[in-house]
Coordinates of C-alpha atoms in Angstrom, one line a residue:
Chain Z
X538 CA 140.3 45.5 144.9
X539 CA 143.9 46.5 144.4
X540 CA 143.1 49.9 145.7
X541 CA 141.5 48.6 148.8
X542 CA 144.6 46.5 149.5
X543 CA 146.8 49.5 149.3
X544 CA 144.6 51.5 151.6
X545 CA 144.8 48.6 154.1
X546 CA 148.5 48.5 153.9
X547 CA 148.8 52.3 154.4
X548 CA 146.4 52.2 157.3
X549 CA 148.4 49.3 158.8
X550 CA 151.6 51.3 158.6
X551 CA 150.0 54.4 160.1
X552 CA 148.6 52.4 162.9
X553 CA 151.8 50.5 163.6
X554 CA 154.2 53.4 163.5
X555 CA 153.0 55.6 166.3
X556 CA 152.7 52.7 168.6
X557 CA 156.4 51.8 168.0
X558 CA 157.6 55.4 168.1
X559 CA 155.5 57.1 170.7
X560 CA 157.0 56.4 174.1
X561 CA 155.3 59.4 175.7
X562 CA 152.0 61.1 175.0
X563 CA 151.7 64.7 173.9
X564 CA 150.5 65.7 177.3
X565 CA 153.4 64.0 179.0
X566 CA 155.8 65.8 176.6
X567 CA 154.1 69.1 177.4
X568 CA 154.3 68.7 181.1
X569 CA 157.9 67.6 181.0
X570 CA 158.8 70.6 178.9
X571 CA 157.0 73.1 181.1
X572 CA 158.7 71.6 184.1
X573 CA 162.0 71.9 182.3
X574 CA 161.6 75.6 181.7
X575 CA 160.1 76.4 185.1
X576 CA 163.2 74.9 186.6
X577 CA 165.4 76.8 184.2
X578 CA 163.7 80.1 185.0
X579 CA 162.2 79.8 188.5
X580 CA 161.4 83.5 188.7
X581 CA 159.2 83.6 185.6
X582 CA 155.5 82.9 186.3
X583 CA 154.0 80.4 183.9
X584 CA 151.9 83.1 182.1
X585 CA 155.0 85.2 181.7
X586 CA 156.3 82.8 179.0
X587 CA 154.0 84.4 176.4
X588 CA 156.4 87.3 176.3
X589 CA 159.2 85.3 174.9
X590 CA 162.6 86.9 175.3
X591 CA 161.0 89.8 177.3
X592 CA 160.0 87.3 180.1
X593 CA 163.7 86.6 180.6
X594 CA 165.4 90.0 180.2
X595 CA 164.6 93.0 182.4
X596 CA 166.3 95.6 180.3
X597 CA 164.7 94.4 177.1
X598 CA 161.3 94.2 178.8
X599 CA 161.4 97.7 180.1
X600 CA 162.3 99.1 176.7
X601 CA 159.6 97.0 175.1
X602 CA 156.9 98.1 177.6
X603 CA 157.7 101.7 176.9
X604 CA 156.8 101.2 173.3
X605 CA 153.4 99.6 173.9
X606 CA 151.4 102.8 173.8
X607 CA 151.5 103.0 170.1
X608 CA 151.7 99.5 168.8
X609 CA 152.9 99.4 165.2
X610 CA 150.4 96.7 164.2
X611 CA 147.3 98.8 165.0
X612 CA 146.7 99.8 161.5
X613 CA 147.2 96.4 160.1
X614 CA 144.7 94.9 162.6
X615 CA 142.2 97.6 161.7
X616 CA 142.7 96.7 158.0
X617 CA 142.3 93.0 158.9
X618 CA 139.0 93.7 160.6
X619 CA 137.7 95.6 157.6
X620 CA 138.7 92.8 155.3
X621 CA 137.2 90.2 157.7
X622 CA 133.9 92.1 157.6
X623 CA 133.7 92.9 153.9
X624 CA 131.6 90.5 152.0
X625 CA 133.1 88.4 149.2
X626 CA 131.7 88.8 145.6
X627 CA 129.2 86.1 146.5
X628 CA 127.9 88.2 149.4
X629 CA 129.2 85.9 152.2
X630 CA 131.9 86.8 154.7
X631 CA 134.7 85.0 156.5
X632 CA 132.4 84.6 159.4
X633 CA 130.4 82.0 157.5
X634 CA 133.5 79.7 157.5
X635 CA 134.2 79.7 161.2
X636 CA 132.8 78.5 164.5
X637 CA 131.3 81.5 166.5
X638 CA 131.6 83.6 163.3
X639 CA 135.4 83.6 163.7
X640 CA 135.4 85.7 166.9
X641 CA 137.5 84.4 169.8
X642 CA 138.7 81.2 168.3
X643 CA 142.4 81.7 167.7
X644 CA 143.2 79.5 170.7
X645 CA 141.8 76.4 169.0
X646 CA 144.2 76.6 166.0
X647 CA 145.9 74.6 164.7
X648 CA 143.6 71.6 165.0
X649 CA 143.7 68.1 163.4
X650 CA 140.9 67.5 161.0
X651 CA 140.2 63.8 161.3
X652 CA 138.2 63.7 158.0
X653 CA 140.8 65.4 155.8
X654 CA 143.6 63.8 157.9
X655 CA 145.6 67.0 158.2
X656 CA 146.5 69.8 160.4
X657 CA 144.5 73.0 159.8
X658 CA 146.2 76.2 160.8
X659 CA 144.3 79.5 161.1
X660 CA 146.0 80.9 157.9
X661 CA 145.1 77.7 156.0
X662 CA 141.5 78.0 157.1
X663 CA 141.4 81.7 156.0
X664 CA 142.6 80.9 152.5
X665 CA 140.3 77.8 152.2
X666 CA 137.4 80.0 153.2
X667 CA 138.3 82.4 150.4
X668 CA 138.6 79.6 147.8
X669 CA 135.3 78.0 149.0
X670 CA 133.7 81.4 148.2
X671 CA 135.3 81.8 144.8
X672 CA 138.1 84.2 145.8
X673 CA 141.8 83.9 145.0
X674 CA 143.9 82.7 148.0
X675 CA 146.2 85.3 149.7
X676 CA 150.0 85.0 149.9
X677 CA 151.0 83.1 153.0
X678 CA 153.6 85.0 154.9
X679 CA 152.7 88.7 155.2
X680 CA 150.3 91.4 154.1
X681 CA 146.5 90.8 154.1
X682 CA 146.7 87.3 155.6
X683 CA 148.7 88.5 158.5
X684 CA 146.3 91.4 159.0
X685 CA 143.2 89.1 159.0
X686 CA 144.9 86.5 161.3
X687 CA 146.1 89.4 163.5
X688 CA 142.5 90.7 163.8
X689 CA 141.2 87.2 164.6
X690 CA 143.9 86.8 167.3
X691 CA 143.0 90.2 168.8
X692 CA 139.4 89.0 169.3
X693 CA 140.8 86.0 171.2
X694 CA 143.2 87.8 173.6
X695 CA 143.4 86.2 177.0
X696 CA 141.8 82.9 175.9
X697 CA 143.9 79.9 176.9
X698 CA 145.5 78.0 174.0
X699 CA 143.7 74.7 173.7
X700 CA 145.3 72.4 171.1
X701 CA 144.0 68.9 171.0
X702 CA 145.6 65.7 169.7
X703 CA 142.5 63.5 169.2
X704 CA 142.8 59.8 169.8
X705 CA 143.6 59.0 166.2
X706 CA 146.7 57.5 164.8
X707 CA 147.0 60.1 162.0
X708 CA 146.7 63.0 164.5
X709 CA 149.4 61.4 166.7
X710 CA 151.6 60.9 163.6
X711 CA 151.2 64.5 162.7
X712 CA 152.2 65.6 166.2
X713 CA 155.2 63.2 166.2
X714 CA 156.3 64.5 162.8
X715 CA 156.3 68.0 164.2
X716 CA 158.2 66.9 167.2
X717 CA 160.8 65.1 165.1
X718 CA 161.2 68.3 163.0
X719 CA 161.7 70.4 166.1
X720 CA 164.5 68.2 167.5
X721 CA 166.3 67.3 164.3
X722 CA 169.5 69.2 163.4
X723 CA 169.4 70.9 160.1
X724 CA 171.4 73.1 157.8
X725 CA 175.1 73.5 157.3
X726 CA 175.3 75.0 160.8
X727 CA 173.8 71.9 162.3
X728 CA 171.1 73.3 164.6
X729 CA 167.7 72.0 165.6
X730 CA 165.0 74.3 166.8
X731 CA 165.7 72.9 170.2
X732 CA 169.5 73.7 170.0
X733 CA 168.5 77.4 170.4
X734 CA 165.1 77.4 172.0
X735 CA 165.4 74.4 174.4
X736 CA 169.1 74.2 175.1
X737 CA 169.9 77.9 175.2
X738 CA 167.0 80.2 176.0
X739 CA 168.1 83.2 178.2
X740 CA 171.4 83.3 176.4
X741 CA 172.7 85.7 173.8
X742 CA 173.5 84.5 170.3
X743 CA 175.5 87.4 169.0
X744 CA 173.1 90.4 169.3
X745 CA 169.9 88.3 169.8
X746 CA 168.4 87.1 173.1
X747 CA 166.9 83.6 172.8
X748 CA 163.4 82.8 173.9
X749 CA 162.1 79.4 175.2
X750 CA 159.8 77.1 173.2
X751 CA 156.9 77.4 175.6
X752 CA 154.9 80.6 174.9
X753 CA 156.4 81.4 171.4
X754 CA 153.3 80.9 169.2
X755 CA 151.0 82.8 171.6
X756 CA 152.0 86.2 170.2
X757 CA 151.5 85.5 166.5
X758 CA 151.1 87.0 164.0
X759 CA 153.9 89.3 165.1
X760 CA 155.1 92.8 164.1
X761 CA 158.9 92.6 163.9
X762 CA 161.0 95.8 163.6
X763 CA 163.3 93.6 161.5
X764 CA 160.5 93.1 159.0
X765 CA 159.0 96.5 159.4
X766 CA 155.6 94.8 159.2
X767 CA 153.6 91.9 160.4
X768 CA 154.4 88.3 159.5
X769 CA 153.0 84.9 160.2
X770 CA 154.4 82.1 162.3
X771 CA 155.6 80.2 159.1
X772 CA 157.5 83.3 158.0
X773 CA 159.4 83.1 161.3
X774 CA 160.0 79.3 160.9
X775 CA 161.5 80.0 157.5
X776 CA 163.7 82.7 159.0
X777 CA 165.0 80.5 161.7
X778 CA 165.7 77.7 159.2
X779 CA 167.6 79.9 156.8
X780 CA 169.7 81.4 159.6
X781 CA 171.2 78.0 160.1
X782 CA 171.6 77.5 156.3
X783 CA 168.8 75.0 156.0
X784 CA 166.3 75.2 153.1
X785 CA 163.0 76.4 154.6
X786 CA 159.9 74.4 153.8
X787 CA 157.1 76.3 151.9
X788 CA 154.8 78.2 154.2
X789 CA 151.7 76.0 155.0
X790 CA 153.5 72.9 153.7
X791 CA 152.5 69.7 155.7
X792 CA 155.9 69.8 157.4
X793 CA 155.5 73.3 158.8
X794 CA 151.8 72.7 159.7
X795 CA 152.9 69.6 161.7
X796 CA 155.6 71.7 163.3
X797 CA 153.1 74.4 164.3
X798 CA 150.9 71.7 165.7
X799 CA 153.6 70.4 168.0
X800 CA 154.9 73.8 168.9
X801 CA 151.5 75.2 169.8
X802 CA 150.5 72.1 171.8
X803 CA 153.5 72.9 174.0
X804 CA 151.9 76.3 174.8
X805 CA 148.6 74.8 175.9
X806 CA 147.1 76.8 178.8
X807 CA 148.9 80.0 178.0
X808 CA 146.7 83.0 176.9
X809 CA 146.6 84.3 173.4
X810 CA 148.4 87.6 173.3
X811 CA 148.9 88.2 169.6
X812 CA 149.4 90.3 167.7
X813 CA 152.6 91.5 169.5
X814 CA 155.8 93.2 168.7
X815 CA 159.3 91.7 168.6
X816 CA 162.7 93.0 167.4
Chain M
X402 CA 218.6 61.9 135.4
X403 CA 216.2 59.0 134.6
X404 CA 214.3 60.2 131.6
X405 CA 211.1 58.0 131.9
X406 CA 210.7 58.8 135.6
X407 CA 211.0 62.5 135.0
X408 CA 208.4 62.2 132.3
X409 CA 206.0 60.5 134.7
X410 CA 206.6 63.1 137.3
X411 CA 205.9 65.8 134.8
X412 CA 202.8 64.2 133.5
X413 CA 201.6 63.6 137.0
X414 CA 202.2 67.2 138.0
X415 CA 200.6 68.6 135.0
X416 CA 197.8 66.1 134.3
X417 CA 196.1 66.4 137.6
X418 CA 195.4 70.1 137.5
X419 CA 194.7 69.9 133.8
X420 CA 192.1 67.2 134.1
X421 CA 190.4 69.1 136.8
X422 CA 190.4 72.2 134.8
X423 CA 189.6 70.7 131.4
X424 CA 186.1 71.8 132.0
X425 CA 184.3 69.8 129.4
X426 CA 180.6 70.1 129.1
X427 CA 180.1 66.4 129.7
X428 CA 182.2 66.4 132.9
X429 CA 180.1 69.2 134.2
X430 CA 176.8 67.6 133.3
X431 CA 177.8 64.5 135.1
X432 CA 178.7 66.2 138.4
X433 CA 175.9 68.6 138.2
X434 CA 173.2 65.9 137.8
X435 CA 174.8 63.9 140.6
X436 CA 174.8 66.9 142.8
X437 CA 171.2 67.7 142.0
X438 CA 170.0 64.2 142.8
X439 CA 172.0 64.0 146.0
X440 CA 170.5 67.4 147.0
X441 CA 167.0 65.9 146.4
X442 CA 167.9 62.9 148.5
X443 CA 168.4 65.3 151.5
X444 CA 164.6 65.8 151.5
X445 CA 163.7 68.3 154.2
X446 CA 167.3 68.4 155.2
X447 CA 168.6 70.4 152.2
X448 CA 171.1 73.1 152.8
X449 CA 170.8 76.6 151.3
X450 CA 174.5 76.7 150.5
X451 CA 174.0 73.6 148.3
X452 CA 171.2 75.4 146.4
X453 CA 173.5 78.5 146.0
X454 CA 176.3 76.4 144.5
X455 CA 173.9 74.7 142.2
X456 CA 172.6 78.0 140.9
X457 CA 176.1 79.4 140.5
X458 CA 177.1 76.2 138.6
X459 CA 174.1 76.5 136.3
X460 CA 174.7 80.1 135.5
X461 CA 178.4 79.6 134.9
X462 CA 177.6 76.7 132.5
X463 CA 175.0 78.9 130.7
X464 CA 177.8 81.4 130.2
X465 CA 180.0 78.7 128.7
X466 CA 182.4 78.8 131.7
X467 CA 182.6 75.1 132.3
X468 CA 185.7 75.2 134.5
X469 CA 183.9 77.3 137.1
X470 CA 180.7 75.4 136.5
X471 CA 182.4 72.1 137.4
X472 CA 184.1 73.6 140.4
X473 CA 180.7 74.9 141.8
X474 CA 179.0 71.6 141.0
X475 CA 181.7 69.7 142.8
X476 CA 181.3 71.8 145.9
X477 CA 177.5 71.4 145.6
X478 CA 178.0 67.6 145.5
X479 CA 180.2 67.5 148.6
X480 CA 177.8 69.8 150.5
X481 CA 174.8 67.7 149.4
X482 CA 176.5 64.5 150.6
X483 CA 177.0 66.0 154.0
X484 CA 173.3 67.0 154.2
X485 CA 172.3 63.5 153.3
X486 CA 174.6 62.2 156.0
X487 CA 173.0 64.6 158.4
X488 CA 169.5 63.4 157.5
X489 CA 170.5 59.8 158.1
X490 CA 172.2 60.5 161.4
X491 CA 169.3 62.6 162.7
X492 CA 166.8 59.9 162.0
X493 CA 167.7 58.4 165.4
X494 CA 169.8 61.1 167.0
X495 CA 167.0 63.6 167.5
X496 CA 165.6 61.4 170.3
X497 CA 168.7 61.9 172.4
X498 CA 167.8 65.6 172.9
X499 CA 164.0 65.4 172.9
X500 CA 162.1 66.2 176.0
X501 CA 159.8 63.2 176.5
X502 CA 160.2 60.3 174.2
Chain J
X165 CA 210.5 74.8 128.4
X166 CA 211.4 71.5 130.1
X167 CA 213.2 73.4 132.7
X168 CA 210.0 75.2 133.5
X169 CA 208.0 72.0 133.8
X170 CA 210.6 70.5 136.2
X171 CA 210.4 73.5 138.5
X172 CA 206.6 73.3 138.6
X173 CA 206.9 69.7 139.7
X174 CA 209.5 70.5 142.3
X175 CA 207.5 73.4 143.7
X176 CA 204.5 71.1 144.2
X177 CA 206.6 68.6 146.0
X178 CA 208.1 71.2 148.3
X179 CA 204.8 72.7 149.1
X180 CA 203.1 69.5 150.0
X181 CA 206.0 68.6 152.4
X182 CA 206.0 71.8 154.3
X183 CA 202.2 72.3 154.6
X184 CA 201.7 70.3 157.8
X185 CA 204.6 71.9 159.5
X186 CA 203.5 75.0 161.4
X187 CA 205.9 77.9 161.0
X188 CA 205.4 81.0 163.1
X189 CA 202.4 82.7 161.6
X190 CA 202.9 86.1 160.0
X191 CA 200.9 89.1 161.2
X192 CA 198.9 88.7 157.9
X193 CA 197.9 85.1 158.9
X194 CA 196.8 86.3 162.4
X195 CA 194.8 89.2 160.9
X196 CA 193.1 86.9 158.5
X197 CA 192.3 84.5 161.3
X198 CA 190.7 87.3 163.3
X199 CA 188.7 88.4 160.3
X200 CA 187.4 84.8 159.8
X201 CA 186.6 84.4 163.5
X202 CA 184.6 87.6 163.7
X203 CA 182.9 87.6 160.3
X204 CA 179.2 86.6 160.4
X205 CA 179.4 84.8 157.2
X206 CA 182.6 82.8 158.0
X207 CA 183.4 81.5 161.5
X208 CA 181.2 83.9 163.4
X209 CA 182.7 82.5 166.6
X210 CA 181.5 85.7 168.3
X211 CA 177.9 84.5 168.0
X212 CA 178.7 82.2 171.0
X213 CA 182.1 83.2 172.4
X214 CA 183.4 86.3 174.0
X215 CA 186.9 86.9 172.7
X216 CA 189.4 89.7 172.4
X217 CA 187.8 93.1 171.5
X218 CA 184.8 91.5 169.7
X219 CA 181.6 93.5 169.9
X220 CA 178.1 92.0 170.6
X221 CA 179.5 88.6 171.5
X222 CA 177.1 85.9 172.5
X223 CA 177.5 83.7 175.7
X224 CA 176.4 80.3 174.6
X225 CA 180.0 79.0 174.7
X226 CA 182.9 79.9 177.1
X227 CA 185.1 82.9 176.6
X228 CA 188.1 82.0 174.4
X229 CA 191.2 83.1 176.3
X230 CA 194.6 81.8 177.3
X231 CA 194.5 79.5 174.3
X232 CA 198.1 78.6 174.2
X233 CA 198.3 77.4 177.8
X234 CA 195.0 75.6 177.6
X235 CA 195.7 74.0 174.3
X236 CA 199.4 73.3 174.0
X237 CA 198.5 70.6 171.4
X238 CA 197.5 72.4 168.3
X239 CA 196.0 69.2 166.8
X240 CA 193.4 68.9 169.6
X241 CA 192.3 72.5 169.1
X242 CA 192.1 71.8 165.4
X243 CA 190.0 68.8 165.8
X244 CA 187.5 70.6 168.1
X245 CA 187.0 73.3 165.6
X246 CA 186.8 70.8 162.8
X247 CA 184.0 68.9 164.6
X248 CA 183.1 69.5 168.2
X249 CA 180.3 67.0 168.1
X250 CA 183.0 64.3 168.2
X251 CA 183.8 65.5 171.7
X252 CA 180.3 66.3 172.8
X253 CA 177.4 64.9 170.9
X254 CA 175.0 67.6 172.4
X255 CA 177.1 70.6 171.5
X256 CA 175.6 73.4 169.5
X257 CA 178.9 74.4 168.1
X258 CA 178.8 73.9 164.3
X259 CA 181.2 71.3 162.9
X260 CA 183.2 73.9 160.9
X261 CA 185.4 71.5 159.1
X262 CA 183.2 68.5 158.5
X263 CA 180.4 70.7 157.2
X264 CA 182.8 72.8 155.0
X265 CA 181.9 76.0 156.8
X266 CA 185.6 76.7 156.9
X267 CA 188.4 75.1 154.9
X268 CA 191.4 73.5 156.5
X269 CA 193.5 76.5 155.7
X270 CA 190.9 78.8 157.2
X271 CA 190.7 76.8 160.4
X272 CA 194.5 77.1 160.6
X273 CA 194.4 80.8 160.3
X274 CA 191.7 81.0 163.0
X275 CA 194.0 78.9 165.2
X276 CA 197.0 81.2 164.5
X277 CA 194.8 84.0 165.8
X278 CA 193.4 82.1 168.8
X279 CA 197.0 81.5 169.9
X280 CA 197.4 85.2 170.4
X281 CA 194.6 85.3 172.9

């Protein structure tokens, strides 16, 4: 009885909060943001935004294109495919955990699971698949998980990103939480994600050329020359947080998953191009 | 010269730095735990520099250098207080820069 | 002994009186200011501002030049570096003083340097 009461209270709060907070729907946010960047960069076609900084800087793009003959992530993706196809100790494979056997589905991640009431990213699904089959989970930010996720992205290239926020107060709350994280200033240096990627894309911050929000997640996981290897989106989040002297959240924490949910929703309609290379 | 006044002056001049440097274990523990709990209050708005000062304070204390430990803990506390202020301020301020509300 | 103590007291007094008065900065002050402005771990003003002979400067903020004629009032310049968000809520310039990125003294050295630009 007491328990039921608590659940009711919590539900009530969850129902009430989004109604008070949400002035605009996710789709209205996305349209306004795309419009904002199209006005800021009238010469960049919508699909061009998947190339991040390279969409905005001729010189950098030419250099980058000349490197595309031997992409440095090729071996990792081949490794990822092998791991993806190798059966677990129980004889099953990753394919058994995913829709369409895990082929061509990257564009649907992350999604909101209305039963578990949480955002499921591709990397989370990969590790949950392992655990469901009696295997140890992989480390979150690099190595095997990036290779497997890179392989899965490669089978989805060209498919338009299709993130949904179902008509569900918890899903909307997760989206709102990610949005609030994106626009809140953090760290001793006092930056939000938007300070750099909404207010200042197309500008130089010391030796780095800033990309816009829209298109960013389309190329993940990414091989960075800075890392000398592939890394996941949450590894990048952590890097961008620490650069402004903010403590990063743990990879795949609820906060970062909600952030990924918001960020990827903003790229709806753009094709998956991952894995890709970045400086 | 007025003797008592001079004495007060001397004690003032000397006591302040002395008190700050006395570096007792208890003083340190006080500031350190306050810094830690304030850092926790920052939630997802913690600063890396605060964590760094806390670590430095802890290791100085482990080495028995309570003077340095207290100085680091004090810095950690001031940084943590700013991060908490940032968290409070951003609770509403983020909307002013958001696209779509 | 007592003599020594008295002079400690006197020195403290003298220091605290002269601190807010800005004497001509020495070359050492100016060099230190430049070092703080350029260093990635201190001011890193170059991340956003072109200035002087700084390499790989960003362009988020305006070039810092003619500082003396544009900021005849040192106090105003100080307050903007201390916390630019007080002047422009939307700015991305870090509040160097308020967030303890630079100390008062360090900001003053940076200003000594800026006034040579």
